[in-house]
């Protein structure tokens, strides 16, 4: 029996194809592994690019309103699409809204608020979405933000948003967020104080919703794409701030 196994082994080793394959892999093992890895990465990226609907601008909402009404989402997307340009050349302007429900009032002493609901479950969902919000901020793909004061200050204290009065000096001071001492925060515009906030969809957001613009992000592997995305988002942001209700 051992002799038969040995002969079978000898036959397999003497196979010209297997010998060439073994020799090739011996000399080019790491080249092959790296090439295979890059091929998989390129394939995945290509599939994601092909399957992703082309958007001209993307906006993020993060706050206590659960945007589960499709018409509200469409209204907000259409509002910002009206301030965008046809970046991808497909003959239309399309905006995409990314929404995260985050309500910090569920974190502590929320029993009375969620009558008949699983408070722990809601709090966990809110915390998960809060992390997703910060992940989006870190990634830098979404620059135009509609956020609650709670979420705004978390990023603002790290210097994550742009100073708006330097981008739009003619904007009235009354639209900016004011602190408890009455000081004006020029990094945050109260959406409800602007004509933009009266548009369909946007008018349904909480009155303290803040409109702000993320600072440009930089990641070595996609620096050029992020720079272009942010420049486009900034142009849409400024067009939106400059919106005037023609009826007033």
Coordinates of N, CA and C in Angstrom, one line a residue:
X1 N 0.8 -1.2 0.0 CA 0.0 0.0 0.0 C 0.9 1.3 0.0
X2 N 1.9 1.3 0.8 CA 2.8 2.4 0.9 C 3.5 2.7 -0.5
X3 N 3.8 1.5 -1.1 CA 4.5 1.6 -2.4 C 3.5 2.3 -3.5
X4 N 2.2 1.9 -3.4 CA 1.3 2.5 -4.3 C 1.1 4.0 -4.1
X5 N 1.1 4.4 -2.8 CA 1.0 5.9 -2.5 C 2.2 6.6 -3.0
X6 N 3.4 6.0 -2.9 CA 4.6 6.6 -3.3 C 4.7 6.8 -4.8
X7 N 4.2 5.7 -5.5 CA 4.2 5.8 -7.0 C 3.2 6.9 -7.4
X8 N 2.0 7.0 -6.8 CA 1.1 8.0 -7.1 C 1.7 9.4 -6.9
X9 N 2.4 9.5 -5.8 CA 3.1 10.8 -5.6 C 4.1 11.1 -6.6
X10 N 4.9 10.1 -7.0 CA 5.9 10.3 -8.1 C 5.2 10.7 -9.4
X11 N 4.1 10.2 -9.7 CA 3.4 10.5 -10.9 C 3.0 12.0 -10.9
X12 N 2.4 12.4 -9.8 CA 1.9 13.8 -9.7 C 3.0 14.8 -9.8
X13 N 4.2 14.4 -9.2 CA 5.3 15.4 -9.2 C 5.9 15.4 -10.6
X14 N 5.8 14.3 -11.3 CA 6.4 14.3 -12.7 C 5.5 15.0 -13.7
X15 N 4.3 15.4 -13.4 CA 3.4 16.0 -14.3 C 4.0 17.3 -14.8
X16 N 4.2 17.5 -16.1 CA 4.9 18.8 -16.6 C 4.1 20.0 -16.2
X17 N 2.8 20.0 -16.2 CA 2.0 21.1 -15.9 C 2.2 21.5 -14.4
X18 N 2.1 20.5 -13.5 CA 2.2 20.8 -12.1 C 3.7 21.2 -11.7
X19 N 4.6 20.7 -12.4 CA 6.0 21.1 -12.2 C 6.2 22.6 -12.6
X20 N 5.6 23.0 -13.7 CA 5.8 24.3 -14.2 C 5.0 25.3 -13.2
X21 N 3.8 24.8 -12.8 CA 3.0 25.6 -11.9 C 3.7 25.8 -10.5
X22 N 4.3 24.7 -10.0 CA 5.0 24.8 -8.8 C 6.2 25.7 -8.9
X23 N 6.9 25.6 -10.0 CA 8.1 26.4 -10.2 C 7.8 27.9 -10.3
X24 N 6.6 28.2 -11.1 CA 6.2 29.5 -11.2 C 5.8 30.2 -9.9
X25 N 5.0 29.4 -9.1 CA 4.5 29.9 -7.8 C 5.7 30.1 -6.8
X26 N 6.7 29.2 -7.0 CA 7.9 29.4 -6.1 C 8.6 30.7 -6.3
X27 N 8.7 31.1 -7.6 CA 9.5 32.3 -7.9 C 8.6 33.5 -7.9
X28 N 7.3 33.4 -8.1 CA 6.4 34.6 -8.2 C 5.2 34.5 -7.2
X29 N 5.5 33.9 -6.1 CA 4.4 33.8 -5.1 C 3.8 35.1 -4.7
X30 N 4.6 36.1 -4.3 CA 4.1 37.3 -3.8 C 3.5 38.2 -4.9
X31 N 4.1 38.1 -6.1 CA 3.6 38.8 -7.3 C 2.2 38.3 -7.6
X32 N 2.0 37.0 -7.5 CA 0.7 36.4 -7.8 C -0.3 36.9 -6.8
X33 N 0.0 36.8 -5.5 CA -0.9 37.2 -4.4 C -1.3 38.6 -4.5
X34 N -0.3 39.5 -4.8 CA -0.6 41.0 -4.9 C -1.5 41.2 -6.1
X35 N -1.2 40.6 -7.2 CA -2.0 40.8 -8.5 C -3.4 40.3 -8.3
X36 N -3.6 39.2 -7.6 CA -4.9 38.7 -7.3 C -5.7 39.6 -6.4
X37 N -5.0 40.2 -5.4 CA -5.7 41.1 -4.5 C -6.1 42.3 -5.2
X38 N -5.2 42.9 -6.1 CA -5.6 44.1 -6.8 C -6.7 43.8 -7.8
X39 N -6.7 42.7 -8.4 CA -7.8 42.3 -9.3 C -9.2 42.3 -8.6
X40 N -9.2 41.7 -7.4 CA -10.4 41.7 -6.6 C -10.9 43.1 -6.2
X41 N -9.9 44.0 -5.8 CA -10.3 45.3 -5.4 C -10.8 46.1 -6.6
X42 N -10.2 46.0 -7.7 CA -10.7 46.7 -9.0 C -12.1 46.2 -9.4
X43 N -12.3 44.9 -9.3 CA -13.6 44.3 -9.6 C -14.7 44.8 -8.7
X44 N -14.4 44.8 -7.4 CA -15.4 45.3 -6.4 C -15.7 46.8 -6.7
X45 N -14.7 47.6 -6.9 CA -14.9 49.0 -7.1 C -15.7 49.3 -8.4
X46 N -15.4 48.5 -9.4 CA -16.1 48.6 -10.7 C -17.5 48.3 -10.6
X47 N -17.8 47.2 -9.8 CA -19.2 46.8 -9.6 C -20.0 47.8 -8.8
X48 N -19.3 48.4 -7.8 CA -20.0 49.4 -7.0 C -20.3 50.7 -7.9
X49 N -19.3 51.1 -8.7 CA -19.5 52.2 -9.6 C -20.6 52.0 -10.6
X50 N -20.6 50.8 -11.1 CA -21.6 50.6 -12.1 C -23.0 50.5 -11.5
X51 N -23.1 50.0 -10.3 CA -24.5 49.8 -9.7 C -25.0 51.1 -9.0
X52 N -24.1 52.1 -8.8 CA -24.5 53.3 -8.0 C -25.2 54.2 -9.0
X53 N -26.4 54.7 -8.6 CA -27.1 55.7 -9.4 C -26.3 57.0 -9.3
X54 N -26.1 57.6 -10.5 CA -25.3 58.9 -10.5 C -26.1 60.1 -9.9
X55 N -25.5 60.6 -8.8 CA -26.1 61.8 -8.1 C -25.2 63.0 -8.4
X56 N -25.8 64.1 -8.5 CA -25.0 65.4 -8.7 C -24.6 66.0 -7.4
X57 N -25.4 65.7 -6.3 CA -25.0 66.2 -5.0 C -25.7 65.3 -3.9
X58 N -25.1 65.2 -2.8 CA -25.6 64.4 -1.7 C -25.7 65.3 -0.4
X59 N -26.7 65.0 0.4 CA -27.0 65.8 1.6 C -27.2 64.8 2.7
X60 N -26.8 65.2 3.9 CA -27.0 64.3 5.1 C -27.9 65.0 6.1
X61 N -28.9 64.3 6.5 CA -29.7 64.7 7.7 C -29.4 63.8 8.8
X62 N -29.2 64.4 10.0 CA -29.0 63.6 11.2 C -29.7 64.3 12.4
X63 N -30.7 63.7 12.9 CA -31.4 64.4 14.0 C -32.6 63.6 14.4
X64 N -33.5 64.2 15.2 CA -34.6 63.5 15.9 C -35.8 63.2 15.0
X65 N -35.9 63.7 13.8 CA -37.0 63.4 12.9 C -36.7 62.1 12.1
X66 N -37.6 61.1 12.2 CA -37.4 59.9 11.5 C -38.0 60.1 10.1
X67 N -37.1 60.2 9.1 CA -37.5 60.5 7.8 C -37.9 59.2 7.1
X68 N -39.0 58.6 7.5 CA -39.5 57.4 6.9 C -40.7 57.6 5.9
X69 N -41.0 58.9 5.7 CA -42.0 59.3 4.7 C -41.3 59.6 3.4
X70 N -41.6 58.8 2.4 CA -40.9 58.9 1.1 C -41.1 60.2 0.4
X71 N -42.3 60.8 0.6 CA -42.6 62.1 -0.1 C -41.7 63.2 0.5
X72 N -41.5 63.1 1.9 CA -40.7 64.1 2.5 C -39.3 64.0 2.0
X73 N -38.8 62.8 1.9 CA -37.4 62.6 1.4 C -37.3 63.2 0.0
X74 N -38.3 62.8 -0.9 CA -38.3 63.3 -2.3 C -38.3 64.8 -2.3
X75 N -39.1 65.4 -1.5 CA -39.2 66.9 -1.5 C -37.9 67.5 -1.1
X76 N -37.2 67.0 -0.1 CA -35.9 67.5 0.3 C -34.9 67.3 -0.8
X77 N -34.9 66.2 -1.4 CA -34.0 65.9 -2.5 C -34.2 66.8 -3.7
X78 N -35.5 67.1 -4.0 CA -35.8 67.9 -5.1 C -35.4 69.4 -4.8
X79 N -35.6 69.8 -3.6 CA -35.2 71.2 -3.2 C -33.7 71.4 -3.5
X80 N -32.8 70.5 -3.1 CA -31.4 70.6 -3.3 C -31.0 70.4 -4.7
X81 N -31.8 69.5 -5.4 CA -31.5 69.3 -6.8 C -31.7 70.6 -7.6
X82 N -32.6 71.5 -7.1 CA -32.8 72.7 -7.8 C -31.7 73.7 -7.7
X83 N -30.7 73.5 -6.8 CA -29.6 74.3 -6.6 C -28.3 73.7 -7.1
X84 N -28.4 72.5 -7.7 CA -27.3 71.8 -8.2 C -27.1 72.0 -9.7
X85 N -25.9 71.6 -10.2 CA -25.7 71.6 -11.6 C -25.5 70.2 -12.1
X86 N -25.6 70.0 -13.4 CA -25.5 68.6 -13.9 C -24.0 68.2 -14.0
X87 N -23.5 67.7 -12.9 CA -22.1 67.3 -12.7 C -21.7 66.1 -13.6
X88 N -22.6 65.2 -13.7 CA -22.2 64.0 -14.5 C -22.6 64.0 -15.9
X89 N -23.3 65.1 -16.4 CA -23.6 65.2 -17.8 C -24.7 64.3 -18.3
X90 N -25.6 63.9 -17.5 CA -26.7 63.0 -17.9 C -27.9 63.8 -18.3
X91 N -27.8 65.1 -18.3 CA -28.9 66.0 -18.7 C -30.0 66.3 -17.6
X92 N -29.7 66.0 -16.4 CA -30.6 66.3 -15.3 C -29.8 66.5 -14.0
X93 N -30.4 67.1 -13.0 CA -29.8 67.2 -11.7 C -30.5 66.4 -10.7
X94 N -29.8 65.6 -10.0 CA -30.3 64.6 -9.0 C -29.6 64.8 -7.7
X95 N -30.4 64.9 -6.6 CA -29.8 64.9 -5.3 C -30.2 63.7 -4.5
X96 N -29.3 63.3 -3.6 CA -29.6 62.1 -2.7 C -29.5 62.5 -1.3
X97 N -30.5 62.1 -0.5 CA -30.5 62.4 0.9 C -30.1 61.2 1.7
X98 N -29.1 61.3 2.6 CA -28.7 60.2 3.5 C -29.2 60.7 4.9
X99 N -30.1 59.8 5.5 CA -30.7 60.3 6.8 C -30.4 59.3 7.9
X100 N -30.1 59.9 9.1 CA -29.8 59.1 10.3 C -30.7 59.6 11.4
X101 N -31.5 58.7 12.0 CA -32.4 59.1 13.1 C -31.5 59.1 14.4
X102 N -31.3 60.2 15.0 CA -30.5 60.3 16.2 C -31.3 61.2 17.2
X103 N -31.8 60.6 18.3 CA -32.5 61.3 19.3 C -31.9 61.0 20.7
X104 N -31.1 61.9 21.1 CA -30.3 61.7 22.4 C -31.2 61.7 23.6
X105 N -32.5 62.1 23.5 CA -33.4 62.1 24.7 C -33.7 60.7 25.1
X106 N -33.4 59.7 24.3 CA -33.7 58.3 24.7 C -32.6 57.7 25.5
X107 N -31.5 58.4 25.6 CA -30.3 57.9 26.2 C -30.5 57.8 27.7
X108 N -31.1 58.8 28.3 CA -31.3 58.8 29.8 C -32.7 59.2 30.1
X109 N -33.3 58.6 31.1 CA -34.6 59.0 31.7 C -35.7 59.2 30.6
X110 N -35.8 58.2 29.6 CA -36.7 58.4 28.5 C -37.9 57.6 28.7
X111 N -38.2 57.0 29.8 CA -39.3 56.1 30.0 C -40.7 56.8 29.7
X112 N -40.8 58.0 30.1 CA -42.1 58.7 29.9 C -42.3 59.0 28.4
X113 N -41.2 59.3 27.7 CA -41.3 59.7 26.3 C -41.8 58.5 25.4
X114 N -41.3 57.3 25.7 CA -41.5 56.2 24.9 C -42.6 55.2 25.5
X115 N -43.7 55.7 25.7 CA -44.8 55.0 26.4 C -45.1 53.8 25.5
X116 N -45.0 52.6 26.1 CA -45.3 51.3 25.3 C -44.3 50.9 24.4
X117 N -43.1 51.5 24.3 CA -42.1 51.2 23.4 C -40.9 50.6 24.1
X118 N -40.0 50.0 23.4 CA -38.8 49.4 24.0 C -37.7 50.5 24.0
X119 N -37.6 51.2 25.1 CA -36.7 52.3 25.2 C -35.2 51.9 24.9
X120 N -34.8 50.8 25.5 CA -33.5 50.3 25.3 C -33.2 50.1 23.8
X121 N -34.1 49.5 23.1 CA -34.0 49.3 21.7 C -33.8 50.6 20.9
X122 N -34.7 51.6 21.2 CA -34.6 52.9 20.5 C -33.3 53.6 20.8
X123 N -32.9 53.5 22.1 CA -31.6 54.2 22.4 C -30.5 53.5 21.7
X124 N -30.5 52.2 21.5 CA -29.4 51.5 20.8 C -29.4 51.9 19.4
X125 N -30.6 52.0 18.8 CA -30.7 52.4 17.4 C -30.1 53.8 17.2
X126 N -30.5 54.7 18.1 CA -30.0 56.1 18.0 C -28.5 56.1 18.1
X127 N -27.9 55.4 19.1 CA -26.5 55.3 19.2 C -25.8 54.8 18.0
X128 N -26.4 53.8 17.4 CA -25.8 53.2 16.2 C -25.8 54.2 15.1
X129 N -26.9 54.9 14.9 CA -27.0 56.0 13.9 C -26.1 57.1 14.2
X130 N -25.9 57.4 15.4 CA -24.9 58.5 15.8 C -23.5 58.2 15.4
X131 N -23.1 56.9 15.6 CA -21.8 56.4 15.1 C -21.7 56.5 13.6
X132 N -22.8 56.1 12.9 CA -22.8 56.2 11.4 C -22.6 57.7 11.0
X133 N -23.3 58.6 11.7 CA -23.1 60.0 11.4 C -21.6 60.4 11.4
X134 N -21.0 60.0 12.5 CA -19.6 60.4 12.7 C -18.7 59.7 11.6
X135 N -19.1 58.5 11.3 CA -18.3 57.8 10.2 C -18.4 58.5 8.9
X136 N -19.6 59.1 8.6 CA -19.8 59.8 7.4 C -19.0 61.1 7.4
X137 N -18.9 61.7 8.6 CA -18.1 63.0 8.7 C -16.7 62.6 8.5
X138 N -16.2 61.5 9.0 CA -14.8 61.1 8.8 C -14.5 60.8 7.4
X139 N -15.4 60.1 6.7 CA -15.2 59.7 5.3 C -15.2 60.9 4.4
X140 N -15.9 62.0 4.7 CA -15.8 63.2 3.9 C -16.6 63.2 2.6
X141 N -17.5 62.2 2.4 CA -18.2 62.1 1.1 C -19.4 63.0 1.1
X142 N -19.9 63.3 2.3 CA -21.1 64.2 2.5 C -20.7 65.5 3.2
X143 N -20.9 66.6 2.4 CA -20.4 67.9 3.0 C -21.6 68.8 3.5
X144 N -22.7 68.7 2.8 CA -23.9 69.5 3.2 C -24.6 68.8 4.3
X145 N -24.7 69.4 5.4 CA -25.3 68.7 6.6 C -26.5 69.5 7.2
X146 N -27.6 68.7 7.5 CA -28.7 69.2 8.2 C -28.7 68.4 9.5
X147 N -28.4 69.0 10.6 CA -28.2 68.3 11.8 C -28.8 69.0 13.0
X148 N -29.0 68.2 14.1 CA -29.5 68.7 15.3 C -28.4 69.5 16.0
X149 N -28.7 70.4 17.0 CA -27.6 71.1 17.7 C -26.7 70.1 18.4
X150 N -27.3 69.1 19.0 CA -26.5 68.0 19.7 C -25.4 67.5 18.8
X151 N -25.8 67.1 17.6 CA -24.8 66.5 16.7 C -23.9 67.6 16.1
X152 N -24.4 68.8 15.9 CA -23.6 69.9 15.3 C -22.4 70.1 16.3
X153 N -22.7 70.3 17.6 CA -21.6 70.7 18.5 C -20.6 69.6 18.7
X154 N -21.0 68.3 18.5 CA -20.0 67.2 18.6 C -18.9 67.4 17.5
X155 N -19.3 67.8 16.3 CA -18.3 67.9 15.3 C -17.7 69.3 15.3
X156 N -18.4 70.3 15.6 CA -17.9 71.7 15.7 C -16.8 71.8 16.6
X157 N -16.9 71.2 17.8 CA -15.8 71.3 18.8 C -14.5 70.7 18.3
X158 N -14.6 69.9 17.3 CA -13.3 69.3 16.7 C -12.9 70.1 15.5
X159 N -13.6 71.2 15.2 CA -13.3 72.0 14.0 C -13.6 71.4 12.7
X160 N -14.8 70.7 12.7 CA -15.2 70.0 11.5 C -16.0 70.7 10.5
X161 N -16.5 71.9 10.8 CA -17.3 72.7 9.9 C -16.7 74.0 9.4
X162 N -17.1 74.5 8.3 CA -16.6 75.7 7.7 C -17.3 76.9 8.3
X163 N -16.6 78.0 8.3 CA -17.1 79.3 8.8 C -17.9 79.9 7.6
X164 N -19.3 80.0 7.8 CA -20.1 80.4 6.7 C -20.1 81.8 6.3
X165 N -19.9 82.7 7.3 CA -19.8 84.2 7.0 C -18.6 84.5 6.1
X166 N -17.6 83.7 6.1 CA -16.5 83.9 5.2 C -16.8 83.5 3.8
X167 N -17.7 82.5 3.7 CA -18.1 82.1 2.3 C -19.3 82.9 1.8
X168 N -20.1 83.4 2.7 CA -21.3 84.2 2.3 C -21.4 85.4 3.2
X169 N -20.6 86.4 3.0 CA -20.5 87.6 3.9 C -21.8 88.4 4.0
X170 N -22.6 88.3 2.9 CA -23.9 89.1 2.9 C -25.0 88.5 3.6
X171 N -24.8 87.3 4.1 CA -25.9 86.6 4.8 C -26.3 87.3 6.1
X172 N -27.6 87.5 6.3 CA -28.0 88.3 7.5 C -27.6 87.5 8.8
X173 N -27.2 88.3 9.8 CA -26.8 87.8 11.1 C -27.9 87.0 11.8
X174 N -29.1 87.4 11.5 CA -30.2 86.8 12.3 C -30.4 85.3 12.0
X175 N -29.8 84.8 10.9 CA -30.1 83.4 10.6 C -29.1 82.5 11.3
X176 N -28.1 83.0 11.9 CA -27.1 82.2 12.6 C -27.5 81.6 13.9
X177 N -27.0 80.5 14.3 CA -27.2 80.0 15.6 C -26.6 80.9 16.7
X178 N -27.4 81.0 17.8 CA -26.9 81.9 18.9 C -26.7 81.0 20.1
X179 N -25.6 81.2 20.8 CA -25.4 80.5 22.1 C -26.2 81.1 23.2
X180 N -26.0 80.5 24.4 CA -26.8 80.9 25.6 C -26.4 82.3 26.0
X181 N -25.2 82.7 25.7 CA -24.8 84.1 26.1 C -25.2 85.1 25.0
X182 N -25.8 84.6 23.9 CA -26.2 85.5 22.9 C -25.1 85.7 21.8
X183 N -24.0 85.0 21.9 CA -23.0 85.1 20.9 C -23.4 84.3 19.7
X184 N -23.0 84.9 18.5 CA -23.4 84.3 17.2 C -22.4 83.3 16.8
X185 N -22.9 82.1 16.4 CA -22.0 81.0 15.9 C -22.1 81.1 14.3
X186 N -21.0 81.5 13.7 CA -21.0 81.7 12.3 C -20.7 80.4 11.5
X187 N -20.7 79.3 12.2 CA -20.5 78.0 11.5 C -21.9 77.3 11.3
X188 N -22.9 77.9 11.9 CA -24.2 77.2 11.9 C -25.4 78.1 11.5
X189 N -26.1 77.8 10.5 CA -27.3 78.5 10.1 C -28.6 77.8 10.6
X190 N -29.5 78.4 11.2 CA -30.8 77.8 11.6 C -31.6 77.7 10.3
X191 N -31.9 76.5 9.9 CA -32.7 76.3 8.7 C -34.0 77.1 8.7
X192 N -34.7 77.1 9.8 CA -36.0 77.7 9.9 C -36.0 79.2 9.8
X193 N -34.8 79.8 9.9 CA -34.7 81.2 9.8 C -34.4 81.7 8.3
X194 N -34.3 80.7 7.4 CA -34.0 81.0 6.0 C -35.2 80.7 5.1
X195 N -35.3 81.4 4.0 CA -36.4 81.0 3.0 C -36.3 79.5 2.6
X196 N -35.1 79.0 2.6 CA -34.8 77.6 2.2 C -35.7 76.7 3.1
X197 N -35.7 77.0 4.4 CA -36.4 76.2 5.4 C -37.9 76.2 5.2
X198 N -38.5 77.0 4.3 CA -39.9 77.0 4.1 C -40.3 76.1 2.9
X199 N -39.3 75.5 2.2 CA -39.6 74.7 1.1 C -40.2 73.3 1.5
X200 N -41.0 72.7 0.7 CA -41.6 71.4 1.0 C -40.5 70.4 1.5
X201 N -40.8 69.6 2.5 CA -39.9 68.7 3.0 C -39.0 69.3 4.1
X202 N -38.3 70.4 3.7 CA -37.4 71.0 4.6 C -38.2 71.7 5.7
X203 N -39.4 72.2 5.4 CA -40.2 72.8 6.4 C -40.7 71.9 7.5
X204 N -40.6 70.6 7.3 CA -41.1 69.6 8.2 C -40.0 69.2 9.2
X205 N -38.8 69.6 9.0 CA -37.7 69.3 9.9 C -37.9 70.1 11.2
X206 N -37.3 69.7 12.3 CA -37.4 70.4 13.6 C -36.9 71.8 13.4
X207 N -37.5 72.8 14.2 CA -37.2 74.2 14.0 C -35.7 74.5 14.4
X208 N -35.1 73.7 15.2 CA -33.7 74.0 15.5 C -32.7 73.2 14.6
X209 N -33.2 72.7 13.5 CA -32.2 72.0 12.6 C -31.2 73.0 12.1
X210 N -30.0 72.6 12.1 CA -28.9 73.4 11.6 C -28.4 73.0 10.2
X211 N -28.2 74.0 9.4 CA -27.6 73.8 8.1 C -26.1 74.2 8.2
X212 N -25.2 73.3 7.8 CA -23.8 73.6 7.9 C -23.0 72.9 6.8
X213 N -21.8 73.3 6.7 CA -20.9 72.7 5.6 C -19.7 72.1 6.2
X214 N -19.5 70.8 5.9 CA -18.3 70.2 6.5 C -17.0 70.7 5.8
X215 N -15.9 70.8 6.5 CA -14.6 71.1 6.0 C -14.2 70.1 5.0
X216 N -13.4 70.5 4.0 CA -12.9 69.5 3.0 C -12.1 68.4 3.7
X217 N -12.4 67.1 3.3 CA -11.7 66.0 3.9 C -10.5 65.6 3.0
X218 N -9.5 65.0 3.5 CA -8.4 64.5 2.7 C -8.1 63.1 3.1
X219 N -8.1 62.3 2.1 CA -7.7 60.9 2.2 C -6.8 60.6 1.0
X220 N -5.6 60.1 1.2 CA -4.6 59.9 0.2 C -5.1 59.2 -1.0
X221 N -5.8 58.2 -0.8 CA -6.2 57.3 -2.0 C -7.3 57.9 -2.9
X222 N -8.1 58.9 -2.3 CA -9.1 59.5 -3.2 C -9.2 61.0 -3.0
X223 N -8.0 61.6 -2.8 CA -8.0 63.1 -2.6 C -8.6 63.9 -3.7
X224 N -8.3 63.5 -4.9 CA -8.8 64.3 -6.1 C -10.4 64.2 -6.1
X225 N -10.9 63.0 -5.9 CA -12.4 62.9 -5.9 C -13.0 63.7 -4.8
X226 N -12.5 63.6 -3.6 CA -13.0 64.3 -2.5 C -13.0 65.8 -2.7
X227 N -11.9 66.3 -3.2 CA -11.8 67.7 -3.5 C -12.8 68.2 -4.5
X228 N -13.1 67.4 -5.5 CA -14.1 67.8 -6.5 C -15.5 67.7 -5.9
X229 N -15.7 66.7 -5.1 CA -17.0 66.6 -4.5 C -17.3 67.7 -3.5
X230 N -16.3 68.1 -2.8 CA -16.5 69.2 -1.8 C -16.7 70.5 -2.5
X231 N -16.0 70.8 -3.6 CA -16.2 72.0 -4.4 C -17.6 72.1 -4.9
X232 N -18.1 71.0 -5.4 CA -19.5 71.0 -5.9 C -20.5 71.2 -4.8
X233 N -20.3 70.5 -3.7 CA -21.2 70.6 -2.5 C -21.2 72.0 -2.0
X234 N -20.1 72.7 -2.0 CA -20.0 74.1 -1.5 C -20.8 75.0 -2.4
X235 N -20.7 74.8 -3.7 CA -21.5 75.6 -4.7 C -23.0 75.4 -4.5
X236 N -23.4 74.2 -4.3 CA -24.8 73.9 -4.0 C -25.3 74.5 -2.7
X237 N -24.4 74.4 -1.7 CA -24.7 75.0 -0.4 C -24.9 76.5 -0.5
X238 N -24.0 77.2 -1.2 CA -24.1 78.6 -1.3 C -25.4 79.0 -2.1
X239 N -25.7 78.3 -3.2 CA -26.9 78.5 -4.0 C -28.1 78.4 -3.1
X240 N -28.1 77.4 -2.2 CA -29.3 77.1 -1.3 C -29.4 78.3 -0.3
X241 N -28.3 78.8 0.2 CA -28.3 79.9 1.2 C -28.8 81.2 0.5
X242 N -28.5 81.3 -0.8 CA -28.9 82.5 -1.5 C -30.3 82.5 -2.0
X243 N -31.0 81.4 -1.7 CA -32.4 81.2 -2.2 C -33.3 82.3 -1.6
X244 N -34.1 82.9 -2.5 CA -35.1 83.9 -2.0 C -36.5 83.4 -2.4
X245 N -37.4 83.5 -1.5 CA -38.8 83.2 -1.8 C -39.4 84.3 -2.6
X246 N -39.7 84.1 -3.8 CA -40.1 85.1 -4.8 C -41.5 85.7 -4.4
X247 N -42.2 84.9 -3.5 CA -43.5 85.4 -3.1 C -43.4 86.5 -2.0
X248 N -42.2 86.5 -1.4 CA -42.0 87.5 -0.2 C -41.2 88.7 -0.7

